[in-house]
Structures are given as structure tokens and as C-alpha cells.
Short mmCIF file of C-alpha atoms in Angstrom, two decimals:
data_model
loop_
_atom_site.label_atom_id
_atom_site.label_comp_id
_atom_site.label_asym_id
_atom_site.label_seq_id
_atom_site.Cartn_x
_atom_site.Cartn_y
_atom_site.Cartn_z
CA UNK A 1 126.53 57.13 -27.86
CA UNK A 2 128.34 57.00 -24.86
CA UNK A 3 126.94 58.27 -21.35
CA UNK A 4 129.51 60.48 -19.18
CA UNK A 5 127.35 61.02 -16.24
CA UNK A 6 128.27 60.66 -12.67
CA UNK A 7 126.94 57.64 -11.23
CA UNK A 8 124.11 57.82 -9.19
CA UNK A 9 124.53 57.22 -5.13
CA UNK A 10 122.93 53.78 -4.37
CA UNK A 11 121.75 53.92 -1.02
CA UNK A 12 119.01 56.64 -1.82
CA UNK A 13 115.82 55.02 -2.18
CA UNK A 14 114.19 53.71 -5.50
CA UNK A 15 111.62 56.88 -6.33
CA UNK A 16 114.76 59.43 -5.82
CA UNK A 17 116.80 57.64 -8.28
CA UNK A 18 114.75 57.54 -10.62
CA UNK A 19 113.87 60.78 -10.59
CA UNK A 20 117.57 61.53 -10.56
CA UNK A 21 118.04 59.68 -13.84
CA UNK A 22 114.72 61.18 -15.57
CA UNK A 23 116.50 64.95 -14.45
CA UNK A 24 120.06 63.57 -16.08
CA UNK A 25 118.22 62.34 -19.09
CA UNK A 26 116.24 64.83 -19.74
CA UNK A 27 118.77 67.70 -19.25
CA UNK A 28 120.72 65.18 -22.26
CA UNK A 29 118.06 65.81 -24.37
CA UNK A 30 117.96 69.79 -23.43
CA UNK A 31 121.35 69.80 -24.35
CA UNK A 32 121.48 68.03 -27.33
CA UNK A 33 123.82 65.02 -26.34
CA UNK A 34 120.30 62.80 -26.99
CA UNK A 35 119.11 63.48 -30.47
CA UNK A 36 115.45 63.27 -31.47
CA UNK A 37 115.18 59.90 -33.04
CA UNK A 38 118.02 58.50 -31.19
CA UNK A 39 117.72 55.13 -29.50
CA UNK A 40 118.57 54.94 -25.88
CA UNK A 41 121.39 52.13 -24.76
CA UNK A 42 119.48 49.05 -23.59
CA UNK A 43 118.55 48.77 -19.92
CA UNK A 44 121.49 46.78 -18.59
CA UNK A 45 123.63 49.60 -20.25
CA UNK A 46 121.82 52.00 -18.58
CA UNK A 47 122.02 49.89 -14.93
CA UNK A 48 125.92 49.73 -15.44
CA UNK A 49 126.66 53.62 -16.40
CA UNK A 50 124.20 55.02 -13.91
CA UNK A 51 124.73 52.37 -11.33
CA UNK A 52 121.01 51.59 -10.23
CA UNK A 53 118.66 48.45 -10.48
CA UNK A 54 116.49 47.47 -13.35
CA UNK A 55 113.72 48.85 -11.40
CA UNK A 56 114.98 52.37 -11.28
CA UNK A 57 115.51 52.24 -14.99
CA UNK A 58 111.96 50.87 -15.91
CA UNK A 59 110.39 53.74 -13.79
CA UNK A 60 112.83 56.93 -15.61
CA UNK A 61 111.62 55.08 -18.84
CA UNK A 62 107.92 55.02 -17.83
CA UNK A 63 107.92 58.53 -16.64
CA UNK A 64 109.81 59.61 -19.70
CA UNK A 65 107.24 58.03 -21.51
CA UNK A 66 104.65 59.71 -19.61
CA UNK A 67 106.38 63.07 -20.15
CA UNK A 68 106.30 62.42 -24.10
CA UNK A 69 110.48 62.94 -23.90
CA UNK A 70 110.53 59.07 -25.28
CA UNK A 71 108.60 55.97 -27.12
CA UNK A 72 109.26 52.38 -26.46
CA UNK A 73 108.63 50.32 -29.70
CA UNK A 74 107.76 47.00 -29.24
CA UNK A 75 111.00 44.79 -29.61
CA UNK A 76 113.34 47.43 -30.94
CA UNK A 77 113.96 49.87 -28.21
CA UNK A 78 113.44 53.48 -26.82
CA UNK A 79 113.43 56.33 -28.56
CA UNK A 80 113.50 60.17 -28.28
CA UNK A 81 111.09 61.89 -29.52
CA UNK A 82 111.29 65.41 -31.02
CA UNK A 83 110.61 68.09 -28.47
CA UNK A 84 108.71 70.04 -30.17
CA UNK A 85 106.25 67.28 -30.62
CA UNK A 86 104.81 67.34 -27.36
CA UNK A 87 100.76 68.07 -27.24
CA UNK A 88 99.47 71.09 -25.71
CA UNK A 89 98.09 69.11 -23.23
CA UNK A 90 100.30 67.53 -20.94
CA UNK A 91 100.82 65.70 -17.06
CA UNK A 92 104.44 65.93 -15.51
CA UNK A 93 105.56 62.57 -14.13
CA UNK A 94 106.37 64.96 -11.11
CA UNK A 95 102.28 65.85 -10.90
CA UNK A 96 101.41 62.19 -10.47
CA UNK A 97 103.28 61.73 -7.76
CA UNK A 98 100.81 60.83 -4.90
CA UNK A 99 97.84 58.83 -4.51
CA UNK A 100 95.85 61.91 -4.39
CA UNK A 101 96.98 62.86 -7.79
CA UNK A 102 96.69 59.43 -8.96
CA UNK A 103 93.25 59.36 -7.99
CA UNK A 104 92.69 62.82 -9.76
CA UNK A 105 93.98 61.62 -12.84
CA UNK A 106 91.78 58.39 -12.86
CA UNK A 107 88.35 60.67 -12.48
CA UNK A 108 89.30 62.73 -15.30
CA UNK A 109 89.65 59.73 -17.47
CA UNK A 110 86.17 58.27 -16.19
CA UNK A 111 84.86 61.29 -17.32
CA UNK A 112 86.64 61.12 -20.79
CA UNK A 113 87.13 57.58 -21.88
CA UNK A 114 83.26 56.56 -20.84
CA UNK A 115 82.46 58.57 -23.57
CA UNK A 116 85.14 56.90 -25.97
CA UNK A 117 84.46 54.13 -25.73
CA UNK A 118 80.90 54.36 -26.78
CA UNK A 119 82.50 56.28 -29.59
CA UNK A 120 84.80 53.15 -30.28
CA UNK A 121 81.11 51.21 -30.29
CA UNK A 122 79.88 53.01 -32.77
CA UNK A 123 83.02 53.72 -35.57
CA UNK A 124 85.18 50.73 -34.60
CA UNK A 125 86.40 48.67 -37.59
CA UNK A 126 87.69 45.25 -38.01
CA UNK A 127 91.32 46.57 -37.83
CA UNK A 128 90.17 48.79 -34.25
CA UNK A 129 88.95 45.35 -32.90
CA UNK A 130 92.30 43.02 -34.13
CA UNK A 131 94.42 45.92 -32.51
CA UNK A 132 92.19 45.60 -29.23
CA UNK A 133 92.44 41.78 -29.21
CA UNK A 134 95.75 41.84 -29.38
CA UNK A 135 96.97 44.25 -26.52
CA UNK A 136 94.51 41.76 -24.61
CA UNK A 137 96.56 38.77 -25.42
CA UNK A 138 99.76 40.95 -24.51
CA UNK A 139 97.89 41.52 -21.46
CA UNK A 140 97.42 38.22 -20.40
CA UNK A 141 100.33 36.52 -21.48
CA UNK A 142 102.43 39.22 -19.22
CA UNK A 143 100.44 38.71 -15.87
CA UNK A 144 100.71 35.23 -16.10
CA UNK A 145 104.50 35.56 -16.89
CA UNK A 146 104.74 37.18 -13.39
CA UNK A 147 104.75 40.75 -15.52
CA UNK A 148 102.49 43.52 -14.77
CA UNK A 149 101.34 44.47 -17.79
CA UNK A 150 101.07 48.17 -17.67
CA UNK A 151 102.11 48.65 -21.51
CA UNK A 152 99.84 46.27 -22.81
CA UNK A 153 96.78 47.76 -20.00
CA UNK A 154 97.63 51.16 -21.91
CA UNK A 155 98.12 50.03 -25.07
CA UNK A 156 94.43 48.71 -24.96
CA UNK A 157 93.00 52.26 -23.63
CA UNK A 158 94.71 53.76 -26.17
CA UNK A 159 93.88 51.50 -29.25
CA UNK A 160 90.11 52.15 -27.79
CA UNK A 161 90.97 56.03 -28.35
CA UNK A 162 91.72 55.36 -31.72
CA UNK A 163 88.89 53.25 -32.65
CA UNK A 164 87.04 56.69 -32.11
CA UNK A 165 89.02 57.72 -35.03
CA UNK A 166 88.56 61.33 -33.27
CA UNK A 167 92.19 62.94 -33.31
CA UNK A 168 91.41 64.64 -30.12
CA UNK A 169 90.49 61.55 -27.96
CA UNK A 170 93.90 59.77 -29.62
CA UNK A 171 96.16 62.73 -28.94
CA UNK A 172 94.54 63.05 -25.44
CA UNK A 173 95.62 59.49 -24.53
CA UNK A 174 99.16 60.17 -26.20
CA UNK A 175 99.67 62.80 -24.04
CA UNK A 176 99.06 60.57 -20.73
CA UNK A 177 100.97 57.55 -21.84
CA UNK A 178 101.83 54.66 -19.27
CA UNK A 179 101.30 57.51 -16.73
CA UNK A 180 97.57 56.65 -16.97
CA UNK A 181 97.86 53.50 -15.76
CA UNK A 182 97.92 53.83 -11.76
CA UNK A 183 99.97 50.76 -10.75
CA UNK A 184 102.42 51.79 -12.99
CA UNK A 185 103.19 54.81 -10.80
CA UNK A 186 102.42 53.67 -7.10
CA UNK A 187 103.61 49.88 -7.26
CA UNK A 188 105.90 49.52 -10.20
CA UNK A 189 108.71 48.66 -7.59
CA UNK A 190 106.25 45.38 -5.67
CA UNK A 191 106.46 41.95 -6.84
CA UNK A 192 103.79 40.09 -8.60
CA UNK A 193 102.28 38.22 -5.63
CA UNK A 194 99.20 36.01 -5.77
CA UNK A 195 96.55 39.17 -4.51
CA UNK A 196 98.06 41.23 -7.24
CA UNK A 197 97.72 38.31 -9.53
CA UNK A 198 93.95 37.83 -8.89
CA UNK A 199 93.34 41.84 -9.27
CA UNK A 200 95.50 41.66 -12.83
CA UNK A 201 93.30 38.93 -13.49
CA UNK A 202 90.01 40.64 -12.63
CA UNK A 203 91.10 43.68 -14.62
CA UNK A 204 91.87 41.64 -17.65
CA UNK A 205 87.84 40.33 -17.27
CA UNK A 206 86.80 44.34 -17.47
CA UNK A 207 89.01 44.86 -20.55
CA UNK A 208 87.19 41.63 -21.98
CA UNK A 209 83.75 43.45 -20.94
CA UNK A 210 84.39 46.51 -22.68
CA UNK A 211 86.00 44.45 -26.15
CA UNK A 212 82.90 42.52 -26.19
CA UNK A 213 80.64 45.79 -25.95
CA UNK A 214 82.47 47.62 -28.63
CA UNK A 215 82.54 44.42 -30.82
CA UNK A 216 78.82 44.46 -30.65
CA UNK A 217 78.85 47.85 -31.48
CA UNK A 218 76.64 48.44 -28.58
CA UNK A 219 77.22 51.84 -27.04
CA UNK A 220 75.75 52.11 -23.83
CA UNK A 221 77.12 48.41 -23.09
CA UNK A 222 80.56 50.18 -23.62
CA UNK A 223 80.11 53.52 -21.50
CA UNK A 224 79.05 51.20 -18.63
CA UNK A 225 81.60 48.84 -19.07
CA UNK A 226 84.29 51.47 -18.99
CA UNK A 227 82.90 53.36 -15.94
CA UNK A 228 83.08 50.11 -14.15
CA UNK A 229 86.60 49.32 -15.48
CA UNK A 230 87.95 52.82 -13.99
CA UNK A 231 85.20 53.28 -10.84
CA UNK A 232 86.68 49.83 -9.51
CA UNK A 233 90.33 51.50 -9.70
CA UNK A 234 89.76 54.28 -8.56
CA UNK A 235 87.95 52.52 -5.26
CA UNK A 236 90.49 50.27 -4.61
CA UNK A 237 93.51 53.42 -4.72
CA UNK A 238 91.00 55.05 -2.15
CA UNK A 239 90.16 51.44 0.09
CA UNK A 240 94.17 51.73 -0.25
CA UNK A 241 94.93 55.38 0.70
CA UNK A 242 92.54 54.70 4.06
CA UNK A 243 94.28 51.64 5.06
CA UNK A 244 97.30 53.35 4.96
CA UNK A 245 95.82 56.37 7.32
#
């Protein structure tokens, strides 16, 4: 499929294009010229119609994803998704928009995933634990490719939700998508520098925490590992938010 859609103006900064390009893509789907199961054109086909960086295009895709309006599968490409399949439950890309919201969104999830993940302690299987092990590897091979690993961070919360095997908790985390993961909507656009390095690092050590917990099958191990894993986010978005007061 071809896009016909005005380019977008370049000197407007990075967030406003890509929240031009999630409005123009979205209103394609609205309108039909994106079909559910469609695959988007690749990124650099997207860069070239639209006229923005790789950057802009990554965030549209991620807050697409967080909207539900699109899936990325692993090595084959984006996707639309049916509209009618989006959950009841639901946070607009435009409602995570802030650090305030941000923050919001990561105490709602220490509330809910503490409790997951002692679920995924007690019902995990060997399949649960091979899935877990291997968005860690994903993990880590990205971050020390200079990557920042938000879909394999995700990917490891959610393969956590379904070792529950509680539809709820799984849907729950659908819903969210990449949006969940906070550096994915505040610092998608920074570089990979040593400090962020060392934190991607440090976060990789919780994820290892909470795997080891669940692999036990030991549940309070688990619920403290994952309120660490989320308190320690959501104190360094605040540490950040004062700094920048």
C-alpha cells in the first residue's frame, strides 16, 4: 500500500511529530486505507513518505502499540490490529504524556504486578520460565548493543503476566503495552550513554531477582522482588522530576 499523506514539517520538534504521524495513522486506520491485519511499510519507508527521523517513527510505533492500534512481531513487521479488539481497559499514549502521569502509571502497576508475580511463583511452568529467560537474554544482548531494550523489558513483565495463567492479569498488561515501560515514553529520543548503561544494567539484575524467585516458586521472594524492581523506578522518575524543578 502506498501512503499519500502530506509530509510532515521538519523543524517541529521530535514529540509533535510523532504525534502528528500517530493522528495521520490512526485516522488511516479510521478510514479504512490500513486494514486490520495489514503490515505497515518498514521504517525507512515510513522516514521517506512522512519525511521525519527514525526516532519519530519508533515513538508513533510505540505509542501505537501502546494504544493497541498495532503489534510488532518479532522479525516480521508491524501490524494492525482489528479495532474492535481493543480491551475495555485502556491508557491513551496522549495520557502518559508527563512525568506525573508516568509516575501514576508506575504505582498502579506496583500495586498490580507485586501480586503477579507471586502468582507467576506459584503456577509458573517450565514453558513460563524458558519464555522469561529468554526476553532476559533479549534484554541484555540489546543494552549492550547500545539498544534500550524497552520491548524485551516489556516483553518480560508481560510473559510474568502470563505465567499467572489468569486472563485478567495477561489482558491487563496487553492493554498497557510498551507504554508501561517509562523510558520508553520520557527518553526514547537520548542516546545510550554510559549512566544509562549502568541503570539498564542494574535493571537487568532486578529482572534476574524476580526470575530467580519465581523459578523457586517462592512467592513472597517474588512480591518483594517486584516491588523493588518498580519502587526503584518510580524513585528515580521522582529524584528526576525534582532535579528538573
Amino acid at each position: 500500500m502506498t501512503f499519500t499523506i502530506a509530509t510532515l514539517e521538519e523543524p517541529r520538534k521530535a514529540r509533535s511529530l510523532g504525534l502528528d504521524l500517530v493522528d495521520k495513522l490512526t485516522a488511516d486506520m479510521r478510514m479504512g486505507r490500513l486494514q486490520a491485519g495489514e503490515k505497515l511499510p518498514s521504517e525507512a519507508e515510513i522516514m521517506k513518505q512522512f519525511g521525519v527521523s527514525r526516532t519519530v517513527v519508533r515513538e508513533a510505533l510505540s505509542k501505537l502499540q501502546a494504544a493497541q492500534l498495532v503489534e510488532t512481531r518479532h522479525g516480521i513487521g508491524t501490524f494492525v490490529l482489528p479495532q474492535n479488539s481493543a480491551p475495555a481497559f485502556q491508557i491513551s499514549p496522549h495520557q502518559l504524556g508527563t512525568l506525573h502521569e508516568v509516575i501514576a502509571l508506575l504505582e498502579f502497576r506496583i500495586s498490580i504486578e507485586t501480586e503477579a508475580s507471586a502468582l507467576a511463583a506459584q503456577r509458573r511452568n517450565a514453558e513460563n520460565l524458558a519464555a522469561m529467560q529468554d526476553a532476559m537474554e533479549a534484554f541484555a544482548n540489546a543494552i549492550e548493543a547500545g539498544r534500550d531494550a524497552v520491548q524485551a523489558d516489556f516483553r518480560f513483565h508481560q510473559e510474568i503476566a502470563h505465567a499467572t495463567h489468569n486472563k485478567h492479569f495477561q489482558d491487563l498488561m496487553h492493554s498497557l503495552g510498551t507504554g508501561a515501560i517509562p523510558r520508553g515514553r520520557l527518553q526514547n529520543t537520548l542516546p545510550v550513554d554510559a549512566n544509562r548503561l549502568a541503570y539498564l544494567r542494574r535493571v537487568h539484575q532486578e529482572h534476574d531477582s524476580i526470575f530467580n524467585a519465581i523459578a523457586a516458586q517462592d512467592p513472597e521472594a517474588a512480591r518483594a522482588a517486584m516491588r523493588t524492581h518498580l519502587s526503584n523506578s518510580r524513585d528515580r522518575l521522582k529524584k528526576s522530576a525534582r532535579l528538573s524543578n
